Amino acid sequence: MPVTAAPRTNLNDRVYETLKSRLVRRELGPGEKVSLHELAGSLGVSRSPVHHALTRLVSEGLLTVKPRRGYYVTPLTEAALEEGYDVRLALELQAAERAVGSVPPAGLARLRELHEATAAAVSHAEWDSANAAFHEHQVDLAGNALLSRFYRELSVNLMMQVIRGGKLEGGSYLPTEHGAIVDAYEAGDLDGARAAIRAHIATGRRIALEAIESAGGVL
């Protein structure tokens, strides 16, 4: 479907969102080649916004670029998922180490507010953005800009969207586990925060690995 012409920045974003949606919904298979020229033609745009989108998707881990060969859908394997969750766990635990017990009231209030937003968004289209906002704020409370940047560049949340195949996130465990993290932060309980973070990430890891195993080891 052609993408309606728009100012350059907006067009770049719209082409990116279109291509990301196709990848998240697994409309393209693991390892499948993605043609810049064919995409530009099918979307009815020039090569420039498509190239911009493909480059961004490479940086997010959804695509892989091979020199002189082009762009390919990055296969989602158990090994890649394990690595992603290991890094996510390390970053969130480091953020807790730096923040728990020293977060000002406004920061804690915002964390509670974002938790409530995720609870309201379960099984709704707003889930992914609400979930990202909650965890990014949790990490931002550490006050380390480099840590926050690394966390935002991590592709685990996008991996989970691919695993869901565009379907909505659901499950009563989500607000419960987020709530345990918030409770520990509010109590200044570092051990409790560590335990809650580990439990939450372990749940996501287990669900993701089961999905990949059911798909034959790759998505």
Coordinates of N, CA and C in Angstrom, one line a residue:
M1 N 0.9 -1.2 0.0 CA 0.0 0.0 0.0 C 0.9 1.2 0.0
P2 N 0.6 2.2 -0.9 CA 1.5 3.4 -1.0 C 1.3 4.2 0.3
V3 N 2.4 4.9 0.6 CA 2.4 5.8 1.8 C 2.2 7.2 1.3
T4 N 1.1 7.9 1.8 CA 0.8 9.2 1.3 C 1.9 10.2 1.5
A5 N 2.2 11.0 0.4 CA 3.2 12.0 0.5 C 3.0 12.9 1.7
A6 N 4.2 13.3 2.3 CA 4.1 14.2 3.5 C 5.4 14.9 3.6
P7 N 5.6 15.9 4.5 CA 6.9 16.5 4.7 C 7.9 15.4 5.0
R8 N 9.2 15.7 4.7 CA 10.2 14.7 4.7 C 10.3 13.9 6.0
T9 N 10.4 14.7 7.1 CA 10.6 14.1 8.4 C 9.4 13.1 8.7
N10 N 8.2 13.6 8.5 CA 7.0 12.8 8.8 C 7.0 11.6 7.9
L11 N 7.4 11.8 6.6 CA 7.4 10.6 5.7 C 8.4 9.6 6.1
N12 N 9.5 10.0 6.6 CA 10.5 9.1 7.1 C 9.9 8.2 8.2
D13 N 9.2 8.9 9.1 CA 8.6 8.2 10.3 C 7.5 7.2 9.8
R14 N 6.7 7.7 8.9 CA 5.6 6.8 8.4 C 6.1 5.6 7.7
V15 N 7.1 5.8 6.9 CA 7.7 4.6 6.2 C 8.3 3.6 7.2
Y16 N 9.0 4.2 8.2 CA 9.6 3.4 9.2 C 8.6 2.6 10.0
E17 N 7.5 3.3 10.4 CA 6.4 2.6 11.2 C 5.8 1.5 10.3
T18 N 5.6 1.7 9.0 CA 5.0 0.7 8.1 C 5.9 -0.5 8.0
L19 N 7.2 -0.3 7.9 CA 8.1 -1.4 7.7 C 8.3 -2.2 9.1
K20 N 8.4 -1.4 10.1 CA 8.5 -2.0 11.5 C 7.3 -2.9 11.7
S21 N 6.1 -2.4 11.4 CA 4.8 -3.2 11.6 C 4.9 -4.5 10.8
R22 N 5.4 -4.4 9.6 CA 5.5 -5.7 8.8 C 6.4 -6.7 9.5
L23 N 7.5 -6.2 10.0 CA 8.5 -7.1 10.6 C 7.9 -7.6 12.0
V24 N 7.3 -6.8 12.8 CA 6.8 -7.2 14.0 C 5.7 -8.2 13.8
R25 N 4.9 -8.1 12.8 CA 3.8 -9.0 12.5 C 4.3 -10.2 11.7
R26 N 5.6 -10.3 11.5 CA 6.2 -11.5 10.9 C 5.7 -11.7 9.5
E27 N 5.4 -10.6 8.8 CA 5.0 -10.7 7.4 C 6.2 -11.1 6.5
L28 N 7.4 -10.9 7.0 CA 8.6 -11.3 6.3 C 9.3 -12.4 7.2
G29 N 9.7 -13.4 6.6 CA 10.3 -14.5 7.4 C 11.7 -14.3 7.8
P30 N 12.2 -15.0 8.8 CA 13.6 -14.9 9.3 C 14.5 -15.2 8.2
G31 N 15.5 -14.3 8.0 CA 16.5 -14.4 7.0 C 16.1 -14.0 5.6
E32 N 14.8 -13.5 5.4 CA 14.3 -13.1 4.1 C 15.0 -11.8 3.7
K33 N 15.3 -11.7 2.4 CA 16.0 -10.5 1.9 C 14.9 -9.4 1.8
V34 N 15.3 -8.1 2.1 CA 14.4 -7.0 2.0 C 15.0 -6.0 0.9
S35 N 14.3 -5.8 -0.1 CA 14.8 -5.0 -1.2 C 14.4 -3.6 -1.1
L36 N 15.3 -2.7 -1.0 CA 15.1 -1.2 -0.9 C 14.3 -0.8 -2.1
H37 N 14.7 -1.2 -3.3 CA 14.1 -0.8 -4.5 C 12.6 -1.2 -4.6
E38 N 12.4 -2.5 -4.2 CA 11.0 -3.0 -4.3 C 10.1 -2.3 -3.3
L39 N 10.6 -2.1 -2.1 CA 9.9 -1.4 -1.1 C 9.5 0.0 -1.5
A40 N 10.4 0.7 -2.1 CA 10.1 2.1 -2.5 C 9.0 2.1 -3.5
G41 N 9.1 1.1 -4.5 CA 8.0 1.0 -5.5 C 6.7 0.6 -4.9
S42 N 6.6 -0.3 -4.0 CA 5.4 -0.8 -3.4 C 4.7 0.3 -2.5
L43 N 5.6 1.1 -1.8 CA 5.1 2.2 -1.0 C 4.8 3.5 -1.7
G44 N 5.3 3.5 -2.9 CA 5.1 4.8 -3.7 C 5.9 5.9 -3.2
V45 N 7.1 5.7 -2.7 CA 8.0 6.8 -2.2 C 9.3 6.6 -2.9
S46 N 10.2 7.6 -2.7 CA 11.5 7.5 -3.2 C 12.4 6.6 -2.3
R47 N 13.6 6.3 -2.8 CA 14.4 5.4 -2.0 C 14.9 6.0 -0.7
S48 N 15.0 7.3 -0.6 CA 15.5 8.0 0.6 C 14.8 7.6 1.9
P49 N 13.5 7.8 2.0 CA 12.8 7.4 3.3 C 12.9 6.0 3.5
V50 N 12.9 5.1 2.5 CA 13.1 3.7 2.7 C 14.4 3.4 3.3
H51 N 15.5 4.0 2.7 CA 16.8 3.8 3.2 C 16.9 4.2 4.7
H52 N 16.3 5.4 5.0 CA 16.3 5.9 6.3 C 15.7 4.9 7.3
A53 N 14.5 4.3 6.9 CA 13.8 3.3 7.7 C 14.7 2.1 7.9
L54 N 15.2 1.6 6.8 CA 16.0 0.3 6.9 C 17.2 0.5 7.8
T55 N 17.9 1.6 7.7 CA 19.0 1.9 8.5 C 18.6 1.9 10.0
R56 N 17.5 2.5 10.3 CA 17.0 2.6 11.7 C 16.6 1.2 12.2
L57 N 16.0 0.4 11.3 CA 15.6 -1.0 11.7 C 16.9 -1.9 11.9
V58 N 17.9 -1.6 11.2 CA 19.2 -2.3 11.5 C 19.7 -1.9 12.9
S59 N 19.7 -0.7 13.2 CA 20.2 -0.2 14.5 C 19.3 -0.8 15.6
E60 N 18.1 -1.1 15.4 CA 17.2 -1.7 16.4 C 17.2 -3.2 16.4
G61 N 18.0 -3.8 15.5 CA 18.2 -5.3 15.5 C 17.1 -6.1 14.7
L62 N 16.2 -5.4 14.1 CA 15.1 -6.1 13.3 C 15.6 -6.6 12.0
L63 N 16.6 -5.8 11.4 CA 17.2 -6.1 10.2 C 18.7 -6.3 10.3
T64 N 19.3 -7.0 9.4 CA 20.8 -7.1 9.4 C 21.2 -6.7 8.0
V65 N 22.3 -5.9 7.9 CA 22.8 -5.5 6.6 C 24.1 -6.3 6.3
K66 N 24.1 -6.9 5.1 CA 25.3 -7.6 4.7 C 26.0 -6.8 3.5
P67 N 27.3 -6.5 3.7 CA 28.0 -5.7 2.7 C 27.8 -6.3 1.3
R68 N 27.4 -5.5 0.3 CA 27.3 -5.8 -1.1 C 26.2 -6.8 -1.4
R69 N 25.4 -7.2 -0.3 CA 24.3 -8.1 -0.5 C 22.9 -7.5 -0.1
G70 N 22.9 -6.6 0.8 CA 21.6 -5.9 1.1 C 21.1 -6.2 2.5
Y71 N 19.8 -6.0 2.7 CA 19.2 -6.1 4.0 C 18.4 -7.4 4.1
Y72 N 18.5 -8.0 5.3 CA 17.8 -9.3 5.6 C 17.1 -9.2 7.0
V73 N 16.0 -9.9 7.1 CA 15.3 -10.0 8.4 C 16.2 -10.7 9.3
T74 N 16.5 -10.1 10.5 CA 17.3 -10.8 11.5 C 16.5 -11.9 12.2
P75 N 17.0 -13.2 12.1 CA 16.3 -14.3 12.7 C 16.4 -14.1 14.3
L76 N 15.3 -14.3 14.9 CA 15.2 -14.3 16.3 C 15.4 -15.7 16.9
T77 N 16.5 -15.9 17.5 CA 16.8 -17.2 18.0 C 16.9 -17.2 19.6
E78 N 16.9 -18.4 20.1 CA 17.0 -18.5 21.6 C 18.3 -17.8 22.1
A79 N 19.4 -18.0 21.4 CA 20.7 -17.4 21.8 C 20.6 -15.9 21.8
A80 N 20.0 -15.3 20.8 CA 19.8 -13.8 20.7 C 18.9 -13.3 21.8
L81 N 17.9 -14.1 22.1 CA 17.0 -13.7 23.2 C 17.6 -13.7 24.5
E82 N 18.4 -14.8 24.8 CA 19.1 -15.0 26.0 C 20.0 -13.8 26.3
E83 N 20.8 -13.5 25.2 CA 21.7 -12.4 25.3 C 21.0 -11.1 25.6
G84 N 19.9 -10.8 24.9 CA 19.2 -9.6 25.2 C 18.6 -9.5 26.6
Y85 N 18.1 -10.6 27.1 CA 17.5 -10.5 28.4 C 18.6 -10.4 29.5
D86 N 19.8 -11.0 29.2 CA 20.9 -10.9 30.1 C 21.4 -9.4 30.3
V87 N 21.4 -8.8 29.2 CA 21.8 -7.3 29.2 C 20.8 -6.5 29.8
R88 N 19.5 -6.8 29.5 CA 18.4 -6.0 30.2 C 18.5 -6.2 31.7
L89 N 18.6 -7.4 32.1 CA 18.7 -7.6 33.6 C 19.9 -6.9 34.2
A90 N 21.0 -6.9 33.6 CA 22.2 -6.2 34.1 C 21.9 -4.7 34.2
L91 N 21.3 -4.1 33.2 CA 21.1 -2.7 33.2 C 20.0 -2.3 34.2
E92 N 19.0 -3.1 34.4 CA 17.9 -2.7 35.3 C 18.4 -2.9 36.8
L93 N 19.2 -3.9 37.0 CA 19.8 -4.1 38.3 C 20.8 -3.0 38.7
Q94 N 21.6 -2.6 37.7 CA 22.5 -1.5 38.0 C 21.7 -0.2 38.2
A95 N 20.6 0.0 37.5 CA 19.8 1.2 37.8 C 19.3 1.2 39.2
A96 N 18.8 0.0 39.6 CA 18.3 -0.1 41.0 C 19.3 0.1 42.0
E97 N 20.5 -0.4 41.8 CA 21.6 -0.2 42.7 C 21.9 1.3 42.9
R98 N 21.8 2.1 41.9 CA 22.1 3.5 42.0 C 20.9 4.3 42.5
A99 N 19.7 3.8 42.3 CA 18.6 4.7 42.6 C 17.8 4.4 43.9
V100 N 17.6 3.1 44.2 CA 16.7 2.7 45.3 C 17.2 3.3 46.6
G101 N 16.4 4.0 47.3 CA 16.7 4.6 48.6 C 17.1 6.1 48.4
S102 N 17.2 6.6 47.2 CA 17.6 8.0 47.0 C 16.7 8.7 46.0
V103 N 15.6 8.1 45.6 CA 14.7 8.7 44.6 C 13.9 9.7 45.2
P104 N 13.8 10.9 44.7 CA 12.9 12.0 45.3 C 11.5 11.6 45.1
P105 N 10.6 12.2 45.9 CA 9.2 11.9 45.9 C 8.6 12.0 44.5
A106 N 8.9 13.0 43.8 CA 8.4 13.2 42.4 C 8.7 12.1 41.5
G107 N 9.9 11.6 41.6 CA 10.3 10.4 40.8 C 9.6 9.2 41.1
L108 N 9.3 8.9 42.4 CA 8.6 7.8 42.8 C 7.1 7.9 42.4
A109 N 6.6 9.1 42.5 CA 5.2 9.3 42.1 C 5.0 9.1 40.6
R110 N 6.0 9.5 39.9 CA 5.9 9.2 38.4 C 6.0 7.8 38.1
L111 N 6.8 7.0 38.8 CA 7.0 5.6 38.6 C 5.6 4.9 39.0
R112 N 5.0 5.3 40.0 CA 3.7 4.7 40.4 C 2.6 5.1 39.3
E113 N 2.7 6.3 38.8 CA 1.7 6.7 37.8 C 1.9 5.9 36.5
L114 N 3.2 5.7 36.1 CA 3.5 4.9 34.9 C 3.1 3.4 35.1
H115 N 3.3 2.9 36.3 CA 2.8 1.5 36.6 C 1.3 1.4 36.4
E116 N 0.6 2.4 36.9 CA -0.9 2.4 36.8 C -1.3 2.5 35.3
A117 N -0.5 3.2 34.5 CA -0.8 3.3 33.1 C -0.6 2.0 32.4
T118 N 0.4 1.2 32.8 CA 0.6 -0.1 32.2 C -0.5 -1.1 32.6
A119 N -0.9 -1.0 33.9 CA -2.0 -1.9 34.3 C -3.3 -1.6 33.5
A120 N -3.5 -0.3 33.2 CA -4.7 0.0 32.4 C -4.6 -0.4 31.0
A121 N -3.3 -0.5 30.5 CA -3.1 -0.7 29.1 C -3.0 -2.2 28.7
V122 N -2.9 -3.1 29.7 CA -2.8 -4.5 29.4 C -3.9 -4.9 28.4
S123 N -3.5 -5.7 27.3 CA -4.5 -6.1 26.3 C -5.1 -5.0 25.5
H124 N -4.4 -3.8 25.5 CA -4.8 -2.7 24.7 C -3.7 -2.3 23.8
A125 N -4.0 -1.5 22.7 CA -3.0 -1.1 21.8 C -1.9 -0.2 22.4
E126 N -2.2 0.4 23.5 CA -1.2 1.3 24.1 C -0.2 0.6 25.0
W127 N -0.3 -0.7 25.1 CA 0.6 -1.5 26.0 C 2.0 -1.2 25.7
D128 N 2.5 -1.4 24.5 CA 3.9 -1.3 24.2 C 4.5 0.0 24.6
S129 N 3.9 1.1 24.3 CA 4.4 2.4 24.7 C 4.3 2.7 26.2
A130 N 3.3 2.2 26.8 CA 3.1 2.3 28.3 C 4.2 1.5 29.0
N131 N 4.4 0.3 28.5 CA 5.4 -0.6 29.2 C 6.8 0.0 29.0
A132 N 7.1 0.5 27.8 CA 8.4 1.1 27.6 C 8.6 2.3 28.5
A133 N 7.6 3.2 28.6 CA 7.7 4.4 29.4 C 8.0 4.0 30.9
F134 N 7.3 3.0 31.4 CA 7.5 2.5 32.8 C 9.0 2.1 33.0
H135 N 9.5 1.2 32.2 CA 10.8 0.7 32.4 C 11.9 1.7 32.1
E136 N 11.7 2.6 31.1 CA 12.7 3.6 30.8 C 12.7 4.6 32.0
H137 N 11.6 4.9 32.6 CA 11.6 5.8 33.8 C 12.4 5.2 34.9
Q138 N 12.1 3.9 35.1 CA 12.7 3.1 36.2 C 14.3 3.2 36.0
V139 N 14.8 3.1 34.8 CA 16.2 3.2 34.6 C 16.7 4.6 34.7
D140 N 15.9 5.6 34.2 CA 16.3 7.0 34.3 C 16.4 7.4 35.7
L141 N 15.8 6.8 36.7 CA 15.9 7.2 38.1 C 17.3 7.1 38.6
A142 N 18.1 6.3 37.9 CA 19.5 6.2 38.3 C 20.3 7.4 38.0
G143 N 19.8 8.3 37.1 CA 20.5 9.5 36.9 C 21.8 9.4 36.0
N144 N 21.8 8.3 35.2 CA 23.0 8.0 34.4 C 22.6 8.1 33.0
A145 N 22.9 9.1 32.2 CA 22.5 9.3 30.9 C 23.0 8.2 29.9
L146 N 24.2 7.7 30.1 CA 24.7 6.6 29.3 C 24.0 5.3 29.5
L147 N 23.7 5.0 30.8 CA 22.9 3.9 31.1 C 21.5 3.9 30.5
S148 N 20.9 5.1 30.5 CA 19.6 5.3 29.9 C 19.6 5.1 28.4
R149 N 20.7 5.6 27.8 CA 20.8 5.5 26.3 C 21.0 4.0 25.9
F150 N 21.8 3.3 26.6 CA 22.1 1.9 26.3 C 20.7 1.1 26.5
Y151 N 20.0 1.4 27.5 CA 18.7 0.7 27.8 C 17.7 1.0 26.6
R152 N 17.7 2.2 26.2 CA 16.7 2.5 25.1 C 17.1 1.9 23.8
E153 N 18.4 1.6 23.6 CA 18.9 1.0 22.4 C 18.7 -0.5 22.4
L154 N 18.5 -1.1 23.6 CA 18.3 -2.5 23.7 C 17.1 -3.0 22.9
S155 N 17.2 -4.1 22.2 CA 16.1 -4.5 21.3 C 15.2 -5.5 21.9
V156 N 15.3 -5.8 23.2 CA 14.5 -6.9 23.8 C 13.0 -6.6 23.7
N157 N 12.5 -5.4 23.9 CA 11.1 -5.1 23.8 C 10.6 -5.3 22.4
L158 N 11.4 -4.9 21.4 CA 11.0 -5.2 20.0 C 11.0 -6.7 19.8
M159 N 11.9 -7.4 20.3 CA 11.9 -8.9 20.2 C 10.6 -9.5 20.7
M160 N 10.1 -9.0 21.8 CA 8.9 -9.5 22.4 C 7.7 -9.2 21.4
Q161 N 7.8 -8.0 20.8 CA 6.7 -7.7 19.8 C 6.7 -8.6 18.6
V162 N 7.9 -9.0 18.2 CA 8.1 -10.0 17.1 C 7.5 -11.3 17.6
I163 N 7.8 -11.7 18.8 CA 7.4 -13.0 19.3 C 5.8 -13.0 19.4
R164 N 5.2 -11.9 19.8 CA 3.8 -11.8 19.8 C 3.2 -11.7 18.4
G165 N 4.0 -11.4 17.4 CA 3.5 -11.3 16.1 C 2.5 -10.2 15.9
G166 N 2.6 -9.1 16.6 CA 1.7 -8.0 16.5 C 0.5 -8.2 17.4
K167 N 0.3 -9.3 18.1 CA -0.8 -9.5 18.9 C -0.6 -8.7 20.2
L168 N -1.7 -8.4 20.9 CA -1.6 -7.6 22.1 C -1.1 -8.4 23.3
E169 N -0.3 -7.7 24.2 CA 0.2 -8.3 25.4 C -1.0 -8.5 26.4
G170 N -0.9 -9.5 27.1 CA -2.0 -9.8 28.1 C -1.4 -10.6 29.3
G171 N -2.1 -10.7 30.3 CA -1.7 -11.5 31.5 C -1.8 -10.7 32.8
S172 N -2.4 -11.3 33.8 CA -2.5 -10.6 35.1 C -1.2 -10.5 35.8
Y173 N -0.2 -11.2 35.4 CA 1.1 -11.1 36.0 C 1.8 -9.8 35.8
L174 N 1.5 -9.1 34.7 CA 2.1 -7.9 34.3 C 2.0 -6.8 35.3
P175 N 0.7 -6.4 35.7 CA 0.6 -5.4 36.7 C 1.1 -5.8 38.1
T176 N 1.0 -7.1 38.4 CA 1.4 -7.6 39.6 C 3.0 -7.4 39.8
E177 N 3.7 -7.8 38.7 CA 5.1 -7.7 38.7 C 5.6 -6.3 38.7
H178 N 5.0 -5.5 37.9 CA 5.4 -4.1 37.9 C 5.1 -3.4 39.3
G179 N 4.0 -3.8 39.9 CA 3.6 -3.3 41.2 C 4.7 -3.7 42.2
A180 N 5.2 -4.9 42.1 CA 6.2 -5.3 43.1 C 7.5 -4.4 43.0
I181 N 7.8 -4.1 41.8 CA 9.0 -3.2 41.6 C 8.8 -1.8 42.2
V182 N 7.6 -1.3 41.9 CA 7.2 0.1 42.4 C 7.2 0.0 44.0
D183 N 6.6 -1.0 44.5 CA 6.5 -1.1 46.0 C 7.9 -1.1 46.6
A184 N 8.9 -1.8 46.0 CA 10.2 -1.9 46.5 C 10.9 -0.5 46.4
Y185 N 10.7 0.1 45.3 CA 11.4 1.5 45.1 C 10.8 2.4 46.2
E186 N 9.5 2.4 46.4 CA 8.9 3.3 47.3 C 9.3 3.0 48.8
A187 N 9.6 1.8 49.1 CA 10.1 1.4 50.4 C 11.6 1.6 50.6
G188 N 12.3 1.9 49.5 CA 13.7 2.0 49.6 C 14.4 0.6 49.9
D189 N 13.7 -0.4 49.4 CA 14.1 -1.8 49.7 C 14.9 -2.3 48.5
L190 N 16.2 -2.2 48.5 CA 17.1 -2.6 47.4 C 17.0 -4.1 47.1
D191 N 17.0 -4.9 48.2 CA 16.9 -6.4 48.0 C 15.6 -6.7 47.4
G192 N 14.5 -6.1 47.8 CA 13.2 -6.3 47.2 C 13.1 -5.9 45.8
A193 N 13.8 -4.8 45.5 CA 13.8 -4.3 44.1 C 14.5 -5.3 43.2
R194 N 15.7 -5.8 43.7 CA 16.4 -6.7 42.9 C 15.6 -8.0 42.6
A195 N 14.9 -8.5 43.7 CA 14.1 -9.7 43.5 C 13.0 -9.5 42.6
A196 N 12.3 -8.3 42.6 CA 11.2 -8.0 41.8 C 11.6 -7.9 40.3
I197 N 12.7 -7.3 40.1 CA 13.3 -7.1 38.7 C 13.6 -8.5 38.2
R198 N 14.3 -9.3 39.0 CA 14.7 -10.6 38.5 C 13.5 -11.4 38.1
A199 N 12.5 -11.4 39.0 CA 11.3 -12.2 38.7 C 10.6 -11.7 37.5
H200 N 10.5 -10.4 37.3 CA 9.8 -9.9 36.1 C 10.5 -10.3 34.8
I201 N 11.8 -10.1 34.8 CA 12.6 -10.5 33.6 C 12.6 -12.0 33.4
A202 N 12.6 -12.7 34.4 CA 12.5 -14.2 34.3 C 11.2 -14.6 33.6
T203 N 10.1 -14.0 34.0 CA 8.8 -14.3 33.4 C 8.8 -14.0 31.9
G204 N 9.3 -12.8 31.5 CA 9.4 -12.5 30.1 C 10.3 -13.4 29.3
R205 N 11.4 -13.7 29.9 CA 12.4 -14.6 29.2 C 11.7 -16.0 29.0
R206 N 11.1 -16.5 30.0 CA 10.4 -17.9 29.9 C 9.4 -17.9 28.8
I207 N 8.5 -16.9 28.8 CA 7.5 -16.8 27.8 C 8.1 -16.7 26.4
A208 N 9.1 -15.9 26.2 CA 9.7 -15.7 24.9 C 10.4 -17.0 24.4
L209 N 11.1 -17.7 25.3 CA 11.8 -18.9 24.9 C 10.8 -20.0 24.6
E210 N 9.7 -20.1 25.3 CA 8.7 -21.1 25.0 C 8.1 -20.8 23.6
A211 N 7.9 -19.6 23.3 CA 7.4 -19.2 21.9 C 8.4 -19.6 20.8
I212 N 9.6 -19.3 21.0 CA 10.6 -19.7 20.0 C 10.8 -21.2 19.9
E213 N 10.8 -21.9 21.0 CA 10.8 -23.3 21.0 C 9.6 -23.9 20.2
S214 N 8.5 -23.4 20.4 CA 7.3 -23.9 19.7 C 7.3 -23.6 18.2
A215 N 8.1 -22.6 17.9 CA 8.2 -22.2 16.4 C 9.4 -23.0 15.8
G216 N 10.0 -23.9 16.5 CA 11.1 -24.7 15.9 C 12.5 -24.1 16.1
G217 N 12.6 -23.1 17.0 CA 13.9 -22.6 17.3 C 14.3 -21.3 16.7
V218 N 13.4 -20.7 15.9 CA 13.7 -19.4 15.2 C 12.4 -18.8 14.8
L219 N 12.3 -17.4 14.9 CA 11.2 -16.7 14.5 C 11.7 -15.6 13.6

